Every structure is written in C-alpha cells, then in structure tokens.
mmCIF file of C-alpha atoms and ligand atoms in Angstrom:
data_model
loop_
_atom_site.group_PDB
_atom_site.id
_atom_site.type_symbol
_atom_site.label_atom_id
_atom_site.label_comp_id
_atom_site.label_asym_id
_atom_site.label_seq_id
_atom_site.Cartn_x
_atom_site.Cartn_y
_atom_site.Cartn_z
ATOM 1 C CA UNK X 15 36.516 40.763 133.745
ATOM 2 C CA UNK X 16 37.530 43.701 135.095
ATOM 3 C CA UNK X 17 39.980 44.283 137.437
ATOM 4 C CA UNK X 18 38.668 46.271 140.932
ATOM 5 C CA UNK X 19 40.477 47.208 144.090
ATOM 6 C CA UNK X 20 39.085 47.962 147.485
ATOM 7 C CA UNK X 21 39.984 48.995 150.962
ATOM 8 C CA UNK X 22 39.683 45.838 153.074
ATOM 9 C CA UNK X 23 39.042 48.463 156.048
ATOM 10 C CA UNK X 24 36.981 51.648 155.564
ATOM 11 C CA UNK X 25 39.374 53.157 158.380
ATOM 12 C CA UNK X 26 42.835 52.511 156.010
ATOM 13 C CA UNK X 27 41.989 53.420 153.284
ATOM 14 C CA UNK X 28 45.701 53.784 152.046
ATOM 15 C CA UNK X 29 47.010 50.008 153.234
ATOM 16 C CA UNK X 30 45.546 46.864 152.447
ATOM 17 C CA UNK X 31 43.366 45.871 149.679
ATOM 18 C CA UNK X 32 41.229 43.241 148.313
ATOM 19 C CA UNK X 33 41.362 42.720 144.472
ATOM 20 C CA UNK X 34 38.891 41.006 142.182
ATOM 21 C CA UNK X 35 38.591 40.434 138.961
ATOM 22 C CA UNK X 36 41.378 38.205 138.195
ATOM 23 C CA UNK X 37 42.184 34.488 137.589
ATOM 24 C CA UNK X 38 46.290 33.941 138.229
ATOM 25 C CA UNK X 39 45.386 30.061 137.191
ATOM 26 C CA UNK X 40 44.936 31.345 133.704
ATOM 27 C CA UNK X 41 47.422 34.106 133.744
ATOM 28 C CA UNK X 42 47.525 37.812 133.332
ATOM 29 C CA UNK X 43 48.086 40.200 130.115
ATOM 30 C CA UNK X 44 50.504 43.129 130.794
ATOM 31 C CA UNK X 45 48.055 45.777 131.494
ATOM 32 C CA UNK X 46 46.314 43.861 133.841
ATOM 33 C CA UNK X 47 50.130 43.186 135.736
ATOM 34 C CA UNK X 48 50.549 47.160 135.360
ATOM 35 C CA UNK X 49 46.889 47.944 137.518
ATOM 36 C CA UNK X 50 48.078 45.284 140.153
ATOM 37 C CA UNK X 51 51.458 47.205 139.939
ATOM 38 C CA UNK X 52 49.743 50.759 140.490
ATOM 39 C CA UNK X 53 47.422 49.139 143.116
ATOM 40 C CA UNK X 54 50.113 47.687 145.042
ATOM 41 C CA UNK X 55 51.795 50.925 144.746
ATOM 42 C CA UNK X 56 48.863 52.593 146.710
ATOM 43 C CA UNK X 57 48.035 49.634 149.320
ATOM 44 C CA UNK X 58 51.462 47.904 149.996
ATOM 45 C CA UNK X 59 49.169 44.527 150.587
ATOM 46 C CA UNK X 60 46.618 43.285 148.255
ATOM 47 C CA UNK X 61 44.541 39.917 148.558
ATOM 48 C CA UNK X 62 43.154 37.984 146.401
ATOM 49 C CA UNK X 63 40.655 35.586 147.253
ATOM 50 C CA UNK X 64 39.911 31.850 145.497
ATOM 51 C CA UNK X 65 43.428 31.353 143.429
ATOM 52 C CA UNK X 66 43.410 27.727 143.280
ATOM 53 C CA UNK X 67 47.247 27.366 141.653
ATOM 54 C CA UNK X 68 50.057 25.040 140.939
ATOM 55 C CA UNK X 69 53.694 26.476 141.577
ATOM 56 C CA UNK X 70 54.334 27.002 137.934
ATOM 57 C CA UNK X 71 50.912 29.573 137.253
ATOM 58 C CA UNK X 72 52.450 31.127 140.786
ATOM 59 C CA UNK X 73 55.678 31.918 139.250
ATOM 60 C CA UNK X 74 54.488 33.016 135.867
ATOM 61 C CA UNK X 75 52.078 35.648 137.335
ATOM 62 C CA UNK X 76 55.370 36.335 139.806
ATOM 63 C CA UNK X 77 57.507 37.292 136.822
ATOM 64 C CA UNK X 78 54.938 39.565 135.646
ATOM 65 C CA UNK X 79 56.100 42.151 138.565
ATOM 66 C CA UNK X 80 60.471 42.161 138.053
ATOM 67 C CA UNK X 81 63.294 39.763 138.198
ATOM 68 C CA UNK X 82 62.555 36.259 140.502
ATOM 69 C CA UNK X 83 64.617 35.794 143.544
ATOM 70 C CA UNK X 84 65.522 32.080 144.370
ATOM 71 C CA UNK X 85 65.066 30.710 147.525
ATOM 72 C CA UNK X 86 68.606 30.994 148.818
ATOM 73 C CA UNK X 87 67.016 32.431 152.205
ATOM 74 C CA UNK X 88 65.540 28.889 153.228
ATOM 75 C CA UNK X 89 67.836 26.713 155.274
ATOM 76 C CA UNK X 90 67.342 23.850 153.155
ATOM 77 C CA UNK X 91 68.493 24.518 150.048
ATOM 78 C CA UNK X 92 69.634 20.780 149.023
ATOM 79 C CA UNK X 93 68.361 18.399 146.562
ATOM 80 C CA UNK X 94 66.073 16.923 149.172
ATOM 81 C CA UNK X 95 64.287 19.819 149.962
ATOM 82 C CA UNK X 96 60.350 19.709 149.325
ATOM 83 C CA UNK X 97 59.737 22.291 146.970
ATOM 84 C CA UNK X 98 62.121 23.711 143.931
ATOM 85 C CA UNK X 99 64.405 26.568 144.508
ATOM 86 C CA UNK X 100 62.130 28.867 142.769
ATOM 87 C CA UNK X 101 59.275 28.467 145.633
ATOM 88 C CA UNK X 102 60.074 29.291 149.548
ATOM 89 C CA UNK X 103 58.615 26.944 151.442
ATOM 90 C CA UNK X 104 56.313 28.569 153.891
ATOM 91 C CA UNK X 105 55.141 25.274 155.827
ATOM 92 C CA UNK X 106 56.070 23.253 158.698
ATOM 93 C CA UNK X 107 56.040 20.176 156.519
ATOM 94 C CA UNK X 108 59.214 18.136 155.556
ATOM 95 C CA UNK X 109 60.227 16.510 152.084
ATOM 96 C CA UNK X 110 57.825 13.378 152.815
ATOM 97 C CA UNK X 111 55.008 16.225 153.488
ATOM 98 C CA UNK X 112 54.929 15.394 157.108
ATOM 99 C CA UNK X 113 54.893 17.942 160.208
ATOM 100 C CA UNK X 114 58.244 18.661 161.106
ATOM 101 C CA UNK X 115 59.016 17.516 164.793
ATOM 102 C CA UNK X 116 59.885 19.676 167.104
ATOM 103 C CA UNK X 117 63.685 19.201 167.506
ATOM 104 C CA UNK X 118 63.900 19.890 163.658
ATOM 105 C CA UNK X 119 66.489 22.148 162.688
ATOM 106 C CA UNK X 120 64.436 23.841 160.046
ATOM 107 C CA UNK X 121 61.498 24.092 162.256
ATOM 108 C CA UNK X 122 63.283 25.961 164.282
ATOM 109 C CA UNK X 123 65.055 28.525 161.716
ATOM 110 C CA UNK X 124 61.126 29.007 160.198
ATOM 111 C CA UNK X 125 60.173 30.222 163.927
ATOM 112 C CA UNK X 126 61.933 33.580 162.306
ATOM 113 C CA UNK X 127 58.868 34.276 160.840
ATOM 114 C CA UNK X 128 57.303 35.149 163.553
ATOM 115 C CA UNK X 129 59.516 37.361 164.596
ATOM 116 C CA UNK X 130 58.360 41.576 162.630
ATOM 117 C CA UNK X 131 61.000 41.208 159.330
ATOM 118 C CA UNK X 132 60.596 42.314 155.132
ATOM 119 C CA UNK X 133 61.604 39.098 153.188
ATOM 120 C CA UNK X 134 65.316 39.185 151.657
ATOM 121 C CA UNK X 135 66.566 42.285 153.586
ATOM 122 C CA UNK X 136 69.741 40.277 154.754
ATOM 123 C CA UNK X 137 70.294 40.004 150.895
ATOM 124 C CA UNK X 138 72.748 42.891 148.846
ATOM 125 C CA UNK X 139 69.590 43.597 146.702
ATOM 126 C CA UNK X 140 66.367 42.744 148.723
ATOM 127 C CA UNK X 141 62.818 41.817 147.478
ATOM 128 C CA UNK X 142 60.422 44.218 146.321
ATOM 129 C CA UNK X 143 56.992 41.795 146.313
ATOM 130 C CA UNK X 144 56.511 38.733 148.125
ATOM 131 C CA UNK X 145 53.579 36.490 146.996
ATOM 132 C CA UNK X 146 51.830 34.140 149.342
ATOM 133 C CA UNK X 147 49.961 31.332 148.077
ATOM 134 C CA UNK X 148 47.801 29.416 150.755
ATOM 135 C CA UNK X 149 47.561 25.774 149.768
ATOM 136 C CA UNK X 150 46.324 24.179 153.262
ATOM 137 C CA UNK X 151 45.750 26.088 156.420
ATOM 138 C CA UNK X 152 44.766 25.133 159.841
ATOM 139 C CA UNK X 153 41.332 25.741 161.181
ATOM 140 C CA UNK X 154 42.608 28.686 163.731
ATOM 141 C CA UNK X 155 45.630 30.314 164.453
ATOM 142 C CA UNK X 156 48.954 31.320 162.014
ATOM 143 C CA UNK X 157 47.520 34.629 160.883
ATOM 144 C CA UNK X 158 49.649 37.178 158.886
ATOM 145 C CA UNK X 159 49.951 40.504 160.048
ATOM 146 C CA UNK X 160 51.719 43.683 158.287
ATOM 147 C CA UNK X 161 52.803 46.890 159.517
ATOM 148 C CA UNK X 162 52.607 50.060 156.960
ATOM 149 C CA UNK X 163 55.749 51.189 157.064
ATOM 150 C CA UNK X 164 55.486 54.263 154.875
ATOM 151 C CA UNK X 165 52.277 54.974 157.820
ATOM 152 C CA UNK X 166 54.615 54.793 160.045
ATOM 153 C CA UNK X 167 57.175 56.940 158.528
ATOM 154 C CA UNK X 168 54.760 59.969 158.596
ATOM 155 C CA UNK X 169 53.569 59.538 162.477
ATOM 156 C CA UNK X 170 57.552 59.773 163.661
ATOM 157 C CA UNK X 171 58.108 63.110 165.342
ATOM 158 C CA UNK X 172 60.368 65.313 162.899
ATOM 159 C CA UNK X 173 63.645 64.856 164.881
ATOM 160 C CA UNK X 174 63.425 61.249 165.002
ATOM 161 C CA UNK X 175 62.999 61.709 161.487
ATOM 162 C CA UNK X 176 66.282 63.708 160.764
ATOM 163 C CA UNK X 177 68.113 61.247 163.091
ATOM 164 C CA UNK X 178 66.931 58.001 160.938
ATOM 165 C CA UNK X 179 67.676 59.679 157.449
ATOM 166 C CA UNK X 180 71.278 59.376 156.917
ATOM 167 C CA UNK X 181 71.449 55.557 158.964
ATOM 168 C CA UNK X 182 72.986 52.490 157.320
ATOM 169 C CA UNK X 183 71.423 49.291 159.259
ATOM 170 C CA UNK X 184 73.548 45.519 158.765
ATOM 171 C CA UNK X 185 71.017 43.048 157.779
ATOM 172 C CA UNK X 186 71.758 39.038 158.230
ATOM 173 C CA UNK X 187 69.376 35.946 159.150
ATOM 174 C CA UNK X 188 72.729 35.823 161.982
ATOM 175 C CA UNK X 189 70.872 38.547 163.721
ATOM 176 C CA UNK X 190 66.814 37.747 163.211
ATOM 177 C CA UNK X 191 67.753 34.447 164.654
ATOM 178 C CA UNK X 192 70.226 34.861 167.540
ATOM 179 C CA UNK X 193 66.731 36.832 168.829
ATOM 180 C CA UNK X 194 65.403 33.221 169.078
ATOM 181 C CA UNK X 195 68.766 31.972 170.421
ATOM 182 C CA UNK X 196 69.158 30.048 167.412
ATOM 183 C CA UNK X 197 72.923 30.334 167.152
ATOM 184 C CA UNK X 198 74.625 26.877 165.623
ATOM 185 C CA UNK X 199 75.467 27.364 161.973
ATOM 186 C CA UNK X 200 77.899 25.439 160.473
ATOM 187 C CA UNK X 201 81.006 27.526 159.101
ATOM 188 C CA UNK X 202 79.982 27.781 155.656
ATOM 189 C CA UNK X 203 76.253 29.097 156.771
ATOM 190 C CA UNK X 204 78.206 32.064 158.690
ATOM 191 C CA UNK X 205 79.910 32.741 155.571
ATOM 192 C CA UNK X 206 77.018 32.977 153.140
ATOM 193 C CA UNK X 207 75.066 35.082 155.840
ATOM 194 C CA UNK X 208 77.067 37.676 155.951
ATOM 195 C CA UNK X 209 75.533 41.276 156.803
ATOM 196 C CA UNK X 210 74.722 43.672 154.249
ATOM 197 C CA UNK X 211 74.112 47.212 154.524
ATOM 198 C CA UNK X 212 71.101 48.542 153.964
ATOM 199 C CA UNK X 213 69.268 52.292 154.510
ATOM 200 C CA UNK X 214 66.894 52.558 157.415
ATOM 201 C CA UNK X 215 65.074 55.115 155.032
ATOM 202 C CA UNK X 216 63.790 54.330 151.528
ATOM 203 C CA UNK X 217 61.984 56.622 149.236
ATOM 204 C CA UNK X 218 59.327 53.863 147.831
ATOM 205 C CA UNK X 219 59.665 54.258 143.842
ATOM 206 C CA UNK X 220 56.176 53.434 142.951
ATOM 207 C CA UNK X 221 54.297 56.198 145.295
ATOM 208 C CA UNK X 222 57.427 58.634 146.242
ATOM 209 C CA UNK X 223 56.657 58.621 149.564
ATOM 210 C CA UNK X 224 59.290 57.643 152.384
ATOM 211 C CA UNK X 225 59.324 55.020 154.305
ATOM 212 C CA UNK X 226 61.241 52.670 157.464
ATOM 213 C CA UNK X 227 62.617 49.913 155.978
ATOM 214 C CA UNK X 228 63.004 47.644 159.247
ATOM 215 C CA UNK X 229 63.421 44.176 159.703
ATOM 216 C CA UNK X 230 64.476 41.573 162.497
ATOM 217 C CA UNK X 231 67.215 40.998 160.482
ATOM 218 C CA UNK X 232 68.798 44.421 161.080
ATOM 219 C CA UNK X 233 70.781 44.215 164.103
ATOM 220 C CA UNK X 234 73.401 46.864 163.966
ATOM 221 C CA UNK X 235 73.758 50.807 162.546
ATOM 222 C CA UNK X 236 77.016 51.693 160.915
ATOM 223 C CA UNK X 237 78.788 53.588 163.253
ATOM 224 C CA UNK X 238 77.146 53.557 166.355
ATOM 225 C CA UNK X 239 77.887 51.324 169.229
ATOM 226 C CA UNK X 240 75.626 48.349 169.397
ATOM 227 C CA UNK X 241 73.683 48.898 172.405
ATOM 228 C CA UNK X 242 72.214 52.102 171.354
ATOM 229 C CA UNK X 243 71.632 50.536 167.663
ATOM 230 C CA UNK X 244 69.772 47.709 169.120
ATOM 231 C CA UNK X 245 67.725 50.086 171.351
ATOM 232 C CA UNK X 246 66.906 52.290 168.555
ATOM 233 C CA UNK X 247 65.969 49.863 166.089
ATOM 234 C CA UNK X 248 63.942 48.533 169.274
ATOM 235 C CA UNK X 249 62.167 51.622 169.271
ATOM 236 C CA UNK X 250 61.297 51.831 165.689
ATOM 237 C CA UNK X 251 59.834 48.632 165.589
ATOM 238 C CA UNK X 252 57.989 49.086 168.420
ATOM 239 C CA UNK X 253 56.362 52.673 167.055
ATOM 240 C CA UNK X 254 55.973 50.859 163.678
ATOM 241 C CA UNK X 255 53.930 47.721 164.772
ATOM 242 C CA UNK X 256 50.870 49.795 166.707
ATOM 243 C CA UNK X 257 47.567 48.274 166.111
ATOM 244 C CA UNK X 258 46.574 51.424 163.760
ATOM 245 C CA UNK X 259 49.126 50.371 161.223
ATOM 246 C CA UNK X 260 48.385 46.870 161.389
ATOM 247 C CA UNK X 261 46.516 44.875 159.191
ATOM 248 C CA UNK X 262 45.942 40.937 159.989
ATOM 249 C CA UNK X 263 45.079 38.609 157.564
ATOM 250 C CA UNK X 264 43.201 35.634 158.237
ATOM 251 C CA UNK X 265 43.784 33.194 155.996
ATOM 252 C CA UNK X 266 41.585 31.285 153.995
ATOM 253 C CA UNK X 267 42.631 28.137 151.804
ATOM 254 C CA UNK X 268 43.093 29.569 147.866
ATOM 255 C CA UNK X 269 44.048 33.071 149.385
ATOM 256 C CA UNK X 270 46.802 34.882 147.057
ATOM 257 C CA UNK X 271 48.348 37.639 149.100
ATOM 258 C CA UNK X 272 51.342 39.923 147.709
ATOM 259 C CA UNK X 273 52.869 42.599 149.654
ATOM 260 C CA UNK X 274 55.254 45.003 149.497
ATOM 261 C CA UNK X 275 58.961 44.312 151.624
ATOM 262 C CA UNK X 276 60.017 47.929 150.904
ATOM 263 C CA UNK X 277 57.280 49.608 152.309
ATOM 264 C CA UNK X 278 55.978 46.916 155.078
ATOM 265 C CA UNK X 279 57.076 44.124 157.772
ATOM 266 C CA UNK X 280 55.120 41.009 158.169
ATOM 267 C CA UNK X 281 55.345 37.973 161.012
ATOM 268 C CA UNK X 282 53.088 34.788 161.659
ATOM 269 C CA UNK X 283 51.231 34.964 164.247
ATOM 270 C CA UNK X 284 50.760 31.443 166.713
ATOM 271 C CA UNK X 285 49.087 28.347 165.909
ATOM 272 C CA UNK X 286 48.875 24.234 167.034
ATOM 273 C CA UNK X 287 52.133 23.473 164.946
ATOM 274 C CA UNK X 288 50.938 20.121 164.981
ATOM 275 C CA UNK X 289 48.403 21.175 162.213
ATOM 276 C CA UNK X 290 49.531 21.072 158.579
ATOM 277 C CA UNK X 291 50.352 25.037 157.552
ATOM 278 C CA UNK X 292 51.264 24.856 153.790
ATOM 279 C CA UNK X 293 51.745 28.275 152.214
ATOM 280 C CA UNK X 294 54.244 29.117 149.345
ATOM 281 C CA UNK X 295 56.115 32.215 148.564
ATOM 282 C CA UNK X 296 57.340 33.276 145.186
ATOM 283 C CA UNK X 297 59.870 36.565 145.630
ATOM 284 C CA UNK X 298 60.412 39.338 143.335
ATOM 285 C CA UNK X 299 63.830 41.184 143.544
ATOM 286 C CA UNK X 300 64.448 44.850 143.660
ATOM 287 C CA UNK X 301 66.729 46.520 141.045
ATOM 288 C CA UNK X 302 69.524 47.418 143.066
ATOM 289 C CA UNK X 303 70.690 47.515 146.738
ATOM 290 C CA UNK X 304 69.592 50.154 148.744
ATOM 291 C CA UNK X 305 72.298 52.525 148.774
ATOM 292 C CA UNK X 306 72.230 52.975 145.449
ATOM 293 C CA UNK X 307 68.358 53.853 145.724
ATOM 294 C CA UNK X 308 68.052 57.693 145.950
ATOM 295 C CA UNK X 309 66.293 58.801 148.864
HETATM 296 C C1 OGA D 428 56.736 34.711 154.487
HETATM 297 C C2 OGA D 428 56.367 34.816 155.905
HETATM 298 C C3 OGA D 428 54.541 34.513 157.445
HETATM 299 C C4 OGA D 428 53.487 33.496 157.640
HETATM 300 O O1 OGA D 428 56.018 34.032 153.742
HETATM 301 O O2 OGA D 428 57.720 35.332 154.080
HETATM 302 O O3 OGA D 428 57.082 35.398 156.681
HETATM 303 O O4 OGA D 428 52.416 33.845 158.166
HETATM 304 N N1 OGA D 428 55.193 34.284 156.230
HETATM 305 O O5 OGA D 428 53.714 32.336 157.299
HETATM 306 MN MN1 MN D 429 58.588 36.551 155.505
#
C-alpha cells in the first residue's frame, strides 16, 4: 500500500492532514516512518483513521520518530497506576478502569488538558510528537482542537515579532494548574516541577520556518515583571487560538492522531465526564532543550 496524505480542509492546506495507506498494528519499514516524518513536517497534525492497536504496536511505531519520553508528566506515576510508564494515560478512568469521581485528585490535575498547552514543555528537553490513540470515546463531546503555531507566527505584526524573538518563557505544570486553582502539591511534587526555561520562538527543524512555542505551562518571561509576562503571554495565546488556525478533531474510536508540540498547542474540549474517555498518548522527545536550538 501506498502511503497518501491529504488536506483534511481544502481552506488549510498547510495544517492538518489525513493519512492513508498504513497499518501501525503491523508496523512500519523506515521509509515509510521517513514520509510520515516529511508529512508531519508540512501539516504539524496528521490522522489516521481505523488503527485498532495494543500499547506495545503504539510504542513501536512511536520509536520509529526519536527517543520515547516516559510518562513522568502524569500525576500518578506509582505502581498502581493503570497503564505502564511508557503510555500517558489520557482517560478519566482509574486503575480498576472505572470513572474517576469527581473529588479525585487526578481528575482534577487531567482538567489541565483543557486548558491551550504543547505536551512536555515544563520538561528541560520537551516533546517533539505526541501520538494519540483513541481506544473508547463518548458519543459527543471531548473533541481535540490544535492551533498552528508556525500560522500564527507569520500573521503577528513585525514588531510584535522583534519583541518575542529574544524571550525566555519558565515552563512548569505549577503554573498550567494554579490557572485551575489547583494549588496543593505535596513538597516533593514542587520540587520535581520545577520551571524550566524555554524560547518563546523556535525555528521548527523539519520545515525551517518559525514558530510560537506557547503553552499554559509558561507562566513567566525572564526578566520582566510578572504582570506584564502574564499579559503578554495572554495576548499570544489569544492571537494564536483564532478559529482560522484551528483545527478540531472529532474523534472517532480507532483514530491515531500525532501532532507536532513544537509547532502547535492542543486542549480537550467539554464532555459528560461521566462517560468513559479512554485515549493513550505515546511521547517522542526532542534532541535538546530549547536554548540550545538555533533560532
Ligand atoms: C494529550 C491531551 C487532549 C484530549 O493527550 O496530551 O492533551 O483531548 N489530550 O484528551
Ligand atoms: Mn496534551
């Protein structure tokens, strides 16, 4: 079979794309990893429809695309937890599979995702691909939207251009959840989620072009007093997350979706959390932290 990529809108036809041609159940030879590579390059968001997969054939086709994260960015990162610490566990399900209730401490920390963020940017090297496996979805509702970041990038008027280039944003889960009010860690979670630096512009490797790299997780700008960081990065998000540089995915059960965390944001969008949502992410890792990414 071969391997063919479209526009999934006629209008943007430079972000999001639907790929055929591919089983990730029976895995992938390098030169079809190195098309998904140069595709993902050009869209930022592919999807691929009717992946029925198991964890393992998830990872596998994962490594395919750089070194694996683990999932040190989940609150739950004990023996108990559902799912191993290769897999993030994108669900509101706990380790005996059932809905979380409400006053669950994890539920809570996963309302984050619904809040505009690129996976891993609280960590020294972030993610470059995140891949989104859909293994039971309610009937309506919980949606995945991305901004086009790089888009986004280009529409900026030239002087809030030059005033982004040279910024240094702190990134920590600290920040994207105080937003929610979400503010009792325990001592040693303060300690491992610790800011790191991280450029507010990134030259994206794979197409050269430049591009925002926001998250919620950035809440302050080296060197600036916090107010106006907070009211810029306000700004910027605001600008970036327009309907014309939004795609939203509706999700179907079997859907495989991998995008891009240096070049987009994603959030969840609302639905009857009393309705199993099971999705699971596999992360890919960048090669080095930003500011020793040339821009
Ligand atoms: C993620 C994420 C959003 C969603 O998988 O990293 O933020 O729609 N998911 O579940
Ligand atoms: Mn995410």
């Amino acid at each position: 079979m071969t391997i063919y990529i479209k526009p999934i809108s006629l209008e943007r036809p430079d972000f999001a794309g639907l790929l055929s041609g591919i089983s990730v159940a029976n895995g992938i030879s390098k030169d079809d990893a190195a098309v998904i590579e140069n595709g993902m390059n050009h869209y930022a968001v592919l999807v691929l429809r009717d992946q029925q997969i198991t964890d393992d054939q998830q990872y596998a086709f994962s490594e395919h695309f750089g070194p694996m994260e683990q999932a040190t960015g989940d609150l739950d990162k004990s023996g108990t937890r559902r799912l191993s610490m290769k897999i993030n566990d994108i669900s509101n399900l706990d380790e005996d599979g059932n809905v979380m209730a409400i006053d669950d401490r994890r539920r809570q920390f996963s309302l984050g995702n619904r809040l505009w963020h690129s996976d891993s940017s609280f960590k020294k090297t972030p993610s470059k691909f995140s891949i989104l496996s859909a293994r039971d979805i309610p009937a309506s509702g919980g949606n995945t939207q991305f901004s086009d970041l790089r888009a986004a990038w280009d529409a900026l008027a030239p002087e809030i251009q030059m005033e982004c280039m040279d910024k240094i944003c702190d990134h920590s889960q600290l920040y994207s959840r105080g937003l929610l009010g979400f503010t009792e860690w325990t001592e040693a979670e303060v300690a491992f989620n610790q800011p790191v630096p991280q450029r507010l512009v990134r030259r994206h490797a794979g197409s050269g072009r430049l591009s925002l790299y926001l998250s919620a997780h950035a809440g302050a700008i080296h060197d600036q007093p916090m107010p106006e960081a907070r009211i810029f990065l306000r700004e910027l998000n605001e600008h970036a997350t327009q309907p014309q540089f939004v795609y939203s995915h509706e999700w179907q059960a079997s859907d495989l979706v991998i995008w891009d965390n240096r070049a987009t944001m994603h959030r969840a969008t609302r639905y009857d959390s009393e309705k199993v949502r099971d999705l699971h992410r596999t992360t890919v890792s960048d090669n080095a932290p930003t500011l020793q990414q040339h821009v």
